[in-house]
Each structure stands twice: as C-alpha cells, then as structure tokens.
Short mmCIF file of C-alpha atoms in Angstrom, two decimals:
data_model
loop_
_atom_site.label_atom_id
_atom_site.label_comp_id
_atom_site.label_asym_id
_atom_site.label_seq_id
_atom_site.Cartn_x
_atom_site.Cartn_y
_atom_site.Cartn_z
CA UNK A 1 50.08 -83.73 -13.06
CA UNK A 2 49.26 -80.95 -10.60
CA UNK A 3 45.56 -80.50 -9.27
CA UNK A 4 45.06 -77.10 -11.07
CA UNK A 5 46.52 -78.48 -13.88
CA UNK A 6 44.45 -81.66 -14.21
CA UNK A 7 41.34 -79.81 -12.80
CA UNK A 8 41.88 -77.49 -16.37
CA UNK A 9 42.38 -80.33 -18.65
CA UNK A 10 39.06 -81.87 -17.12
CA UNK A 11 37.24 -78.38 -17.75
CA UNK A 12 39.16 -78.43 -21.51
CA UNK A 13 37.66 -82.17 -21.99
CA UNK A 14 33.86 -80.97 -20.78
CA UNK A 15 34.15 -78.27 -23.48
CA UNK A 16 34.34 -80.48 -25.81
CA UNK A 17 32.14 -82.54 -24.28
CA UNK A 18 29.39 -79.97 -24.16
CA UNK A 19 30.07 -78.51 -28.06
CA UNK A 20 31.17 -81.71 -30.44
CA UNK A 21 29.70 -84.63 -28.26
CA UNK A 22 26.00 -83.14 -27.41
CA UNK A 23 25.85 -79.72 -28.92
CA UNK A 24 27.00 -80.77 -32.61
CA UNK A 25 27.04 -84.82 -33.04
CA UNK A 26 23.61 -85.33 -30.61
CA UNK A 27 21.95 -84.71 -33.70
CA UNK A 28 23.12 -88.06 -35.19
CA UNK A 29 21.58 -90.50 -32.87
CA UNK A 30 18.16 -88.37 -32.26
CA UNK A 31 17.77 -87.72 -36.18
CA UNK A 32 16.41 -91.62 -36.14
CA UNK A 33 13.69 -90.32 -33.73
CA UNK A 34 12.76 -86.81 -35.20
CA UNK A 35 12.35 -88.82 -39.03
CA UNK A 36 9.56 -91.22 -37.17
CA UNK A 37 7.86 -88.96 -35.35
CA UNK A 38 8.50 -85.90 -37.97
CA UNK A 39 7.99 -87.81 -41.37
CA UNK A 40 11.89 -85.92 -42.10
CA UNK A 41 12.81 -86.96 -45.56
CA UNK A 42 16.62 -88.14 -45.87
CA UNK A 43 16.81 -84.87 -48.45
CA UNK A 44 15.55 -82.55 -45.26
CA UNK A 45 17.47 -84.30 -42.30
CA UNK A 46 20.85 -83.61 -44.79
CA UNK A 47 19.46 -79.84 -45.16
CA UNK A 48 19.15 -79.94 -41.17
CA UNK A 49 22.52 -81.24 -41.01
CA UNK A 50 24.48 -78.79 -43.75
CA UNK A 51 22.60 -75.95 -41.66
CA UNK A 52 24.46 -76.81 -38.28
CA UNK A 53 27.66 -77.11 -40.27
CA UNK A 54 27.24 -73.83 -42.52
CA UNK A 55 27.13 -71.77 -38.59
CA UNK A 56 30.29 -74.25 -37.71
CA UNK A 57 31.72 -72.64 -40.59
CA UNK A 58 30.82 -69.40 -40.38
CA UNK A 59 32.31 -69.65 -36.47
CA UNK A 60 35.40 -70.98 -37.79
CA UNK A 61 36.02 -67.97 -40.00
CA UNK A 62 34.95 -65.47 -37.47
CA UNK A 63 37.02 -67.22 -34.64
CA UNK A 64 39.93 -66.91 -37.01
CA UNK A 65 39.47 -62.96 -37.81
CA UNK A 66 38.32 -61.52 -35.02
CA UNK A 67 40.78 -60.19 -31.97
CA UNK A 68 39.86 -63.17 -29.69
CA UNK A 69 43.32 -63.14 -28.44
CA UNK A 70 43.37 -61.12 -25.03
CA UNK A 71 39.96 -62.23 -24.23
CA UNK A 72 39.62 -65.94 -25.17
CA UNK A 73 38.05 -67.06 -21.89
CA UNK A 74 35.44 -64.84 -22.30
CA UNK A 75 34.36 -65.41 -26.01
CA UNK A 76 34.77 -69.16 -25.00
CA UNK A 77 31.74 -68.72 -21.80
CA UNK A 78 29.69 -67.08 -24.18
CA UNK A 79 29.79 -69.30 -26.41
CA UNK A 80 29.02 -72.05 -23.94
CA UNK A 81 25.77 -70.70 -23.09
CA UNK A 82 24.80 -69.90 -26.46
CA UNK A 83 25.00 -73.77 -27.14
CA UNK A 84 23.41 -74.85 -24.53
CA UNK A 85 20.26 -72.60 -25.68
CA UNK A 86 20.29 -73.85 -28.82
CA UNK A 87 20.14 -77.36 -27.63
CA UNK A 88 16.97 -76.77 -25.37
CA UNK A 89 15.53 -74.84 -28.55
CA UNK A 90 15.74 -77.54 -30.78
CA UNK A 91 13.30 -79.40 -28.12
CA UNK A 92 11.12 -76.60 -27.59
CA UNK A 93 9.99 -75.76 -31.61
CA UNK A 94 8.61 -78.57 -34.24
CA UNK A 95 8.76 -75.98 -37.24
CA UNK A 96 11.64 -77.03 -39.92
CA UNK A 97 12.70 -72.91 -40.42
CA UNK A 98 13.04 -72.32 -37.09
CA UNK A 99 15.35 -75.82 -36.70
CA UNK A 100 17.34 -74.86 -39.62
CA UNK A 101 18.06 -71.38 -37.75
CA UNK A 102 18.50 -72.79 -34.34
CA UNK A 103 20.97 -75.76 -35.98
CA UNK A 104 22.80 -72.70 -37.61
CA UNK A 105 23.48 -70.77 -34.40
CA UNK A 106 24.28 -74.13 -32.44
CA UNK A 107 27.51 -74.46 -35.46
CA UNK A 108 28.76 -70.54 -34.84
CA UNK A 109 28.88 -71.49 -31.13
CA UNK A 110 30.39 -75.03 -31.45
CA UNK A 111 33.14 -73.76 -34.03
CA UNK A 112 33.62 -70.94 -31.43
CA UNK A 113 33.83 -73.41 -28.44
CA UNK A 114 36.33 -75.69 -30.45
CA UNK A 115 38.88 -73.25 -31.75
CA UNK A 116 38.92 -71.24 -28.41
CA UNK A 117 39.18 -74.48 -26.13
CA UNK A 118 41.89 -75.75 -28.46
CA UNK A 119 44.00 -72.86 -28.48
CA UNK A 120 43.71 -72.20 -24.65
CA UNK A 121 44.35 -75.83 -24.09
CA UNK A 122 47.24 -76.64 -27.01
CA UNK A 123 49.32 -73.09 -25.63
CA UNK A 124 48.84 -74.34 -21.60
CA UNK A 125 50.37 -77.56 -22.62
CA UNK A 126 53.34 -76.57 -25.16
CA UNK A 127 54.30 -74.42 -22.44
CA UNK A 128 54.50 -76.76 -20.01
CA UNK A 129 56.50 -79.04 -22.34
CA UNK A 130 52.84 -81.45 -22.58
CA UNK A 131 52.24 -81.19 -25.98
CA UNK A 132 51.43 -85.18 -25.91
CA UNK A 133 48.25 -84.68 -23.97
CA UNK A 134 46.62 -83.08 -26.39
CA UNK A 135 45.02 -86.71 -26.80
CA UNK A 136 43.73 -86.06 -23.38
CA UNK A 137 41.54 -82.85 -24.60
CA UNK A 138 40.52 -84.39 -27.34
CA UNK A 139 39.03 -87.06 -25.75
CA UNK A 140 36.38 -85.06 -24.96
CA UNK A 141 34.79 -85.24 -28.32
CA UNK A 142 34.25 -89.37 -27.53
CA UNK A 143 33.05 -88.88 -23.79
CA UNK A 144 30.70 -86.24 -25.27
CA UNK A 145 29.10 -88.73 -27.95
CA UNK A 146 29.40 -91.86 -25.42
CA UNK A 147 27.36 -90.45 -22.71
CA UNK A 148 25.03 -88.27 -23.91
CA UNK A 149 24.27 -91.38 -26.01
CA UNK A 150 23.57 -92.88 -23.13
CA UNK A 151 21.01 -90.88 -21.84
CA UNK A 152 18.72 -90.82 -25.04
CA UNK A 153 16.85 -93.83 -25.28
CA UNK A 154 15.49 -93.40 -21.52
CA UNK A 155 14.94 -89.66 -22.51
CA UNK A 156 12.76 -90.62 -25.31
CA UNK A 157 11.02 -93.39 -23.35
CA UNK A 158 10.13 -90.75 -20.94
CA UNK A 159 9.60 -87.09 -22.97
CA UNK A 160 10.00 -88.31 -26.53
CA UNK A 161 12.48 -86.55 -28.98
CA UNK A 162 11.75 -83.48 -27.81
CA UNK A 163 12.68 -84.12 -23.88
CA UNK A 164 16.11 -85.78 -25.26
CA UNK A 165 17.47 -82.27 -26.34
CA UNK A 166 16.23 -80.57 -23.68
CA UNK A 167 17.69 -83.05 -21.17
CA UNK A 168 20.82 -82.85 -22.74
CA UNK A 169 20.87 -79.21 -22.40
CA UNK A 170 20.53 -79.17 -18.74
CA UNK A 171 23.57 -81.73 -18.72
CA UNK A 172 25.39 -79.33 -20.94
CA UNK A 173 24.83 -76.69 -17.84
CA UNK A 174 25.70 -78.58 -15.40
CA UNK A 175 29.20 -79.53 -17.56
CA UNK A 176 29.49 -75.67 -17.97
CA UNK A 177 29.82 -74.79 -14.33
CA UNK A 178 32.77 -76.88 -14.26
CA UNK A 179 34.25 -75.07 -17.31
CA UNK A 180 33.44 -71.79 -16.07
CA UNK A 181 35.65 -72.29 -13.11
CA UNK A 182 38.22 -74.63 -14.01
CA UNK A 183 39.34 -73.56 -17.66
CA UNK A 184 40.37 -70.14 -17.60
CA UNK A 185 43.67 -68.99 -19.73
CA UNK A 186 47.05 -68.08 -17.93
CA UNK A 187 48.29 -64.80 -18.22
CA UNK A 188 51.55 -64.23 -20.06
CA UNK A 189 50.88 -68.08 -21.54
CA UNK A 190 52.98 -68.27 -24.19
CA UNK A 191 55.93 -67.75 -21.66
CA UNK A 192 57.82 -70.40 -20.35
CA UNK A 193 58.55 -70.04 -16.31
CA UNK A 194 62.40 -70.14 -16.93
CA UNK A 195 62.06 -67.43 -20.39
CA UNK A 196 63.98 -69.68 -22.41
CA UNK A 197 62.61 -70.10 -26.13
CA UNK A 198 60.01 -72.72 -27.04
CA UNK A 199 60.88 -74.57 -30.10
CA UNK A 200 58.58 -76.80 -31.98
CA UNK A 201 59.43 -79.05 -34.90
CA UNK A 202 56.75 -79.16 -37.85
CA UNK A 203 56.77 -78.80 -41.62
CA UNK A 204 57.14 -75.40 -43.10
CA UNK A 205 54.11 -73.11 -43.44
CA UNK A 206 54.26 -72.98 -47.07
CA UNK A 207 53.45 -76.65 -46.96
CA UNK A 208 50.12 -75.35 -44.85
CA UNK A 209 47.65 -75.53 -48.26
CA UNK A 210 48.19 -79.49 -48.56
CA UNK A 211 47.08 -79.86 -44.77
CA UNK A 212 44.28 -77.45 -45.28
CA UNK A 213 42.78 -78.84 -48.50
CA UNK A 214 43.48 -82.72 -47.36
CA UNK A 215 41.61 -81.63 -43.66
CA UNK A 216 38.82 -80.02 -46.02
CA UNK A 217 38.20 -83.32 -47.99
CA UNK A 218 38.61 -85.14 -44.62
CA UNK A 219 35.30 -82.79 -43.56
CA UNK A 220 33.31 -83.30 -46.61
CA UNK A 221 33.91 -87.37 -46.70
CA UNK A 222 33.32 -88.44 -42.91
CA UNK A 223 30.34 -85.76 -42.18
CA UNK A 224 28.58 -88.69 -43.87
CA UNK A 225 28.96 -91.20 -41.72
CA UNK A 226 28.46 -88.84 -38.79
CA UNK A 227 25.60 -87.55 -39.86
CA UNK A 228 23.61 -90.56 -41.27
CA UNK A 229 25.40 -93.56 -39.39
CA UNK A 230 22.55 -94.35 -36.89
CA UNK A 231 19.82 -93.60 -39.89
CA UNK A 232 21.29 -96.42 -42.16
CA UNK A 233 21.27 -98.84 -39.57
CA UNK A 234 17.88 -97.97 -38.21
CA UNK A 235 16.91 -98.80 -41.68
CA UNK A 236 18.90 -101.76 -41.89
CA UNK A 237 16.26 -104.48 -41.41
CA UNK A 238 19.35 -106.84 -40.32
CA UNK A 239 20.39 -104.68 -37.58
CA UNK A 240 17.90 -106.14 -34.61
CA UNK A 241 19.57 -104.11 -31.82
CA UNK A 242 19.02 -100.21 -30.89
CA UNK A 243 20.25 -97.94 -34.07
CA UNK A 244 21.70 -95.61 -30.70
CA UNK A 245 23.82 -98.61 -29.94
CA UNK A 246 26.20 -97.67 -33.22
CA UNK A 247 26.86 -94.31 -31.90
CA UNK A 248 27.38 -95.58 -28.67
CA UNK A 249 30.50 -97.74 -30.33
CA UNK A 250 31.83 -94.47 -31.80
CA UNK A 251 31.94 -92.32 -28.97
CA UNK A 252 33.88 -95.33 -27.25
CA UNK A 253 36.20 -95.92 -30.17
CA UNK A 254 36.51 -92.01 -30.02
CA UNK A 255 37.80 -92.03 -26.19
CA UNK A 256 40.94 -93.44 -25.87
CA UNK A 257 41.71 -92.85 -30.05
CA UNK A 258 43.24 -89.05 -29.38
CA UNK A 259 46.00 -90.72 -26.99
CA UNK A 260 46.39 -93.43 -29.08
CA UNK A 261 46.90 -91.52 -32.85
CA UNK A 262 49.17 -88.84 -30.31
CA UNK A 263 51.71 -91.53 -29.23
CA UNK A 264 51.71 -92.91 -32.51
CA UNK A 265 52.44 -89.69 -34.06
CA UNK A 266 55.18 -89.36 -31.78
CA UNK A 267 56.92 -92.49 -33.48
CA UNK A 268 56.28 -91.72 -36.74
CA UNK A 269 55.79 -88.38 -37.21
CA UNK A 270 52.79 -86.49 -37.64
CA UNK A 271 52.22 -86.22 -41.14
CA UNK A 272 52.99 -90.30 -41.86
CA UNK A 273 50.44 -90.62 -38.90
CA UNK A 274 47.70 -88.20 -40.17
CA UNK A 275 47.76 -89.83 -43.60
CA UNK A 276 47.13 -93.79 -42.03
CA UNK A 277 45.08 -92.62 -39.54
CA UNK A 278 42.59 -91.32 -42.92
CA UNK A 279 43.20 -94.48 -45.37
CA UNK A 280 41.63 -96.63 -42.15
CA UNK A 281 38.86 -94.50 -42.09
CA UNK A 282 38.04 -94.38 -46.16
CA UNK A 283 37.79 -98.16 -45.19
CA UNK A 284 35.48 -97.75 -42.24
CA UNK A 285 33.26 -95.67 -44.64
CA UNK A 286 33.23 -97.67 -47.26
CA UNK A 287 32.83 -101.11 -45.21
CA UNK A 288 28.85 -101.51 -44.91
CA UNK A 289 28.50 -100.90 -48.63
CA UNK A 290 30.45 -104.32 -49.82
CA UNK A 291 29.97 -106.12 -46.29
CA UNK A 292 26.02 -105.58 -45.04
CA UNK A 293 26.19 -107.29 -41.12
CA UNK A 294 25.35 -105.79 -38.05
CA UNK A 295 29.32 -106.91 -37.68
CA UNK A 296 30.18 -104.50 -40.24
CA UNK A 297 28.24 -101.52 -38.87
CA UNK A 298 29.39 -102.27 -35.11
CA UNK A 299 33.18 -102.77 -37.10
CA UNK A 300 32.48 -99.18 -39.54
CA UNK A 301 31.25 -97.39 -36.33
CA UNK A 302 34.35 -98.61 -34.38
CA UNK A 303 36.65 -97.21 -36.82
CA UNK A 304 35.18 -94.15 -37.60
CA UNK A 305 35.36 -93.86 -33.84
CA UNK A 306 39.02 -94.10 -33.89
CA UNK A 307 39.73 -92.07 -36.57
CA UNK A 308 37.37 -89.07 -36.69
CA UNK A 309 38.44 -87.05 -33.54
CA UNK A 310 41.95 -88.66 -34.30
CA UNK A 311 42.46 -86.95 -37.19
CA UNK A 312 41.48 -83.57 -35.74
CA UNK A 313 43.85 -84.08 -33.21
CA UNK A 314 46.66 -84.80 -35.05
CA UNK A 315 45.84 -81.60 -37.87
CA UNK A 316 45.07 -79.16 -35.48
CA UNK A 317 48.16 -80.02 -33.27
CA UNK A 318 50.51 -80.45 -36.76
CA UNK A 319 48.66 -76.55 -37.46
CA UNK A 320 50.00 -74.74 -34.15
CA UNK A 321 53.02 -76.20 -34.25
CA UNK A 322 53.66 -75.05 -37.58
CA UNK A 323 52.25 -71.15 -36.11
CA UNK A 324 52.70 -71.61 -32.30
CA UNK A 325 52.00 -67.57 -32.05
CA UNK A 326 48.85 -67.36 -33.62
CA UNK A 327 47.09 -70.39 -32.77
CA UNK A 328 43.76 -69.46 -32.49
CA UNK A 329 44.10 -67.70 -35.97
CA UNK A 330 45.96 -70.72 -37.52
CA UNK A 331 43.36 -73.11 -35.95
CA UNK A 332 40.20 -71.17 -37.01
CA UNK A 333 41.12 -71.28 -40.56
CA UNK A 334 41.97 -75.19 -40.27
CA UNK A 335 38.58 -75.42 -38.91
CA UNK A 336 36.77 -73.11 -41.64
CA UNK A 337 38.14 -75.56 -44.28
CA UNK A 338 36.90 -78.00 -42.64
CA UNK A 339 33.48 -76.73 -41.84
CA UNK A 340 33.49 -76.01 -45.73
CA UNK A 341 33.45 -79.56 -46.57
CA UNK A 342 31.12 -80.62 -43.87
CA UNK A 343 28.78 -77.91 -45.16
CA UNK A 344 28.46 -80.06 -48.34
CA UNK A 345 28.53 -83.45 -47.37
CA UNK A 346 25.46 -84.03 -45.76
CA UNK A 347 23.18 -82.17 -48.62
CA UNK A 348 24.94 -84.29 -51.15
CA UNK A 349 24.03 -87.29 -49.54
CA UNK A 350 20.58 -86.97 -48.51
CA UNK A 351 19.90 -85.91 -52.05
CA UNK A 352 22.03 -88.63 -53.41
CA UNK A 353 20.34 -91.24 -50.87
CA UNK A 354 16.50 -89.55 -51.28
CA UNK A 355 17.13 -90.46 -55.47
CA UNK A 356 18.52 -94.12 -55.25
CA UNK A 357 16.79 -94.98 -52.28
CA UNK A 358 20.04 -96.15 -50.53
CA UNK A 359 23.60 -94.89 -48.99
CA UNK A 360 25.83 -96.78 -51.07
CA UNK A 361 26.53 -94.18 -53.78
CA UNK A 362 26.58 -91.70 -50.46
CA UNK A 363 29.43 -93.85 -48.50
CA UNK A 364 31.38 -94.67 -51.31
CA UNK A 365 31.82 -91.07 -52.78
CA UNK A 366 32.60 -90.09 -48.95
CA UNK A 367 35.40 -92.58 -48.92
CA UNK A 368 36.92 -91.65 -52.16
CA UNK A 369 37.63 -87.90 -51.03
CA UNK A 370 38.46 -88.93 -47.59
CA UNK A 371 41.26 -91.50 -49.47
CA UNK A 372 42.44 -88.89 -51.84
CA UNK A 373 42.88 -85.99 -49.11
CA UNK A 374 45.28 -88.74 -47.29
CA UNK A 375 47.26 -88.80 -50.95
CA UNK A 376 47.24 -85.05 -50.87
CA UNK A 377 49.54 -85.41 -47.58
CA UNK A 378 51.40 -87.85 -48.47
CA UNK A 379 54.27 -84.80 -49.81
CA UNK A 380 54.87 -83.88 -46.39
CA UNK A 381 55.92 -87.23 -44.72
CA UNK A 382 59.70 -85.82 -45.85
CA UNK A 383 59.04 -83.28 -42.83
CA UNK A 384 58.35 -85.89 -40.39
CA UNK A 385 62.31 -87.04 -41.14
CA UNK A 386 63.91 -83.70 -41.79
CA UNK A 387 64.20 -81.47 -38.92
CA UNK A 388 62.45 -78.02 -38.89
CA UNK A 389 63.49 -76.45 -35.68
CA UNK A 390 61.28 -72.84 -35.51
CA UNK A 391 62.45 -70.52 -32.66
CA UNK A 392 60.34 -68.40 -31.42
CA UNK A 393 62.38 -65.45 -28.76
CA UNK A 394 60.00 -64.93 -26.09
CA UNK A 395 61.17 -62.08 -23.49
CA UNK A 396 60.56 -63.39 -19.91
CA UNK A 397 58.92 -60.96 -17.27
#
C-alpha cells in the first residue's frame, strides 16, 4: 500500500474512531457513572440512549437525500466538529433536557460522519480494485471503543463523569486534525486510471428490502447490548472486576472482526456470511440470561465484539455493491433503517428492565429479532452462488 494511500485509510479509521467509538458508543461505559452520581433510572438512561439514536436516524435520512455528492469532504469536516462539541457538552450541563438535545445532535453528526466516511472510503477502494479492506475502515469502530475505554476510569478518578466526556472530546480533536488532512475524496473517483468498466458482483436490487428490513432488526436487537452491557454487569454482584473492563473486551473483539467477517465473506459469499455472522450474535445476546458468570459476560461481550461492527461491514459493503453509483444515497438509507430500530431498542428495554427489575426479558427479546432478521436473509444466499455481473460504462478523461 502506498503512503497516501495508507495515510487515507488511517484518517478513514480515526473517523470512525472519533463518531462510533467515542462520539456514539462512549455513552455505554460512562452511563454506569452518570446513574451513581445522577440517580438515572434504567427507564431515563434508555430515553438518553433512543435520543442519540433518533439524531443517528434523522442523519441517516438526511445524508441519504441531500446532494452530498460533489462536496462530501466538506459535509464530512463539519460534521466532525459538530461531534466533538457535543461530546464536551455532554460534560459541561447536568440538566436531563439539555442531554437529551445534546445526545440528539451528537446522532445527526455521527450518522453524517458514518455514511460520508463510508462512501468516500468504499469508492477509493473499489476503484483501486481493494474492496477487501473495507475490514480495515471498519476497524475503526473497535479502536474507537478500545481506547477511549481506556482512558475513562483514570478520567473519572481525576474529573469525575463529567471530565471523561470532556477529555474524550479533546482526543476526538486531536484525531480530527489527522482526518482533516489525510481523508479528503479524489476527484473523478469513480474512474478507474486505465477507464475500463468496474464491475461488481452482488444480488439484484430488488432483493434490497430483505437486506434493509433484516439490517433494521439487526439495529433494534443489538442496541441492547450496546447500550446497557456495562450497566448489567455493574449490577451484577458476581462481576468483582471494573464494569469498563466488558467494553474494553468489545472494542478488542471489534478490531480485528471487520478483516476477519471480510475474508470470510470472500469464501462464502456475502449474504451466507452476513446471516452466520447474526445467528452468533443472537447467541452472544442471549448468553448471560441462561449462563450468569463473569465468564459469560467477558464471553457475550467478546462476541458481540465480533459481530456488531462485522455485520455493518459486511451490509453496507453487500449495499454499494449492489448501487456502486450512488453509494452515499444507497448507504444512508441502509443506515436510516437501521437507526430506526436502534431508536426503539433502548426505550423498550429500559422500560421493560425498570418493570421486572432485570434484563432478561430485555436480552432475550433483543436476540429473537436479531435471529429472525438473519432468517429474513437467508433468500439471498442463492446470489452468493449465481453470478450477477453489473457493468457500470464509465468514460475515462
């Protein structure tokens, strides 16, 4: 790989980093700490949640509508510095309203940062014939959660909850200079050096609702976990080591799980790959509710680790292949689906988990609809088998 190529990929990957691992799932691991000092019931920390995910929504849809196209590097710094704002804010204000605004905005610029990174990103590297790296980018998610995990409980020692967002904001800057100079989109992008045709193989777009509903059901079934993991074992009187130690494990299982679920879907086809990759996770879900050990919940967070970010890759890649002209459009709906379901799931389970006084009912509802969205795609597997070559004529300069 070329410097200015790798140097891109690296500002692609601290994106991501700076809008999924601190901007969006930072939340998880300091939610603990905002409860104690806060007196947040389950109910409120789910309304919190569903906030921050309604404004991921709403970005989704706008990202998808609006005529990003010719100025995607632009709408992408934007959004950068609109999350990093919104992750200082959240340390700077202890009134709920405000937080449920703040959370709101923080989605919009997440959803923004996701589906223009992705687009810029996924075009740079099916031009360059690097589709398989797309593992690589999305690797950023897992860095993200791994290490600004890592700075939290010596943040809170030091400045309390409050200090933890706000010192993850000012790593979010520092991430951002990086972007700002390394991930910039190519002119002319979507043409190949040589002008010959790019040709992707994918199922046909009017097989498109079955990915979009299953990824929707994916988003309403593992926002659980990733919303409440660290919660349920800080409440877990058999789990004697720090609660920030299970998110830890899923930012590391996240890492390497986008290269891994890539290659595999390279053997096997994308679809058959996509619908595994979400049975293991139903079980991940599900695992703490019939097997209570701080085994199970380092074992649960490991393979939500691997599959979460896994499963974006693989849909989102699967998505632009199957409209490699209007990726950013194609993507942003994807997304919006998604965003729908992730809207929901946290309300529904802080409710459900505020009534019964426990998760279980919460973790085994999420793994049902993650389990059924993988049957949903289980009619496309035939495409993984049956060639679908899609030309698209592209007239060289």
């Amino acid at each position: 790989m070329e410097k200015r190529s790798f140097l891109f990929l690296i500002g692609g990957i601290f994106s991501l980093m700076i809008a999924m691992g601190i901007g969006r799932f930072a939340y998880t691991p300091i939610l603990p700490l905002m409860q104690n000092a806060l007196s947040f019931t389950n109910a409120e920390a789910g309304y919190l949640a569903s906030s921050n995910y309604a404004g991921y929504f709403v970005g989704a849809i706008l990202a998808g509508v609006l005529p990003l196209k010719n100025n995607r590097t632009f709408y992408l710094r934007i959004s950068l510095i609109v999350s990093i704002l919104t992750t200082c804010m959240m340390g700077l204000s202890h009134f709920y309203f405000l937080m449920l605004v703040v959370r709101f905005v923080s989605g919009v610029a997440s959803a923004f940062i996701f589906v223009l990174a992705s687009s810029i990103v996924l075009d740079k590297l099916a031009v360059t014939g690097k589709t398989s790296w797309s593992g690589l980018f999305y690797s950023g998610v897992g860095f993200g959660i791994f290490f600004s995990t890592l700075f939290i409980p010596s943040l809170n020692h030091l400045f309390d909850w409050e200090g933890v967002w706000v010192g993850l904001a000012i790593v979010s800057t520092i991430l951002t200079i990086f972007v700002w100079f390394w991930l910039k989109e190519s002119p002319n992008i979507m043409k190949k050096k040589d002008g010959q045709p790019i040709t992707t193989q994918a199922p046909p777009l009017k097989w498109l609702p079955w990915l979009i509903a299953a990824y929707g059901l994916e988003g309403l079934g593992y926002i659980v976990t990733g919303t409440f993991i660290v919660s349920i074992a800080e409440k877990t009187p058999i789990f004697s080591i720090d609660p920030a130690f299970v998110w830890m494990v899923v930012g590391l299982g996240a890492i390497p799980s986008c290269i891994i679920w890539s290659t595999l879907a390279k053997k096997w086809g994308f679809v058959k790959t996509l619908v595994f990759s979400m049975i293991l996770q139903s079980i991940g879900i599900a695992l703490p509710v019939f097997w209570l050990t701080q085994s199970s919940f380092i074992i649960s967070a490991l393979l939500f680790g691997a599959t979460f970010i896994g499963i974006t890759t693989l849909a989102t890649t699967l998505a632009r292949q199957m409209s490699p002209s209007n990726s950013s459009r194609i993507i942003g709906y994807l997304t919006a689906t998604y965003a729908s379901g992730q809207m929901i799931g946290p309300t529904i389970a802080g409710i459900l988990s505020s009534y019964t006084n426990s998760f279980n009912s919460a973790l085994i509802g999420a793994a049902s609809v993650v389990f059924i969205g993988a049957v949903l795609l289980v009619s496309g597997i035939r495409y993984d088998q049956i060639p679908n070559i899609k030309t698209i004529s592209i007239k060289s300069n």
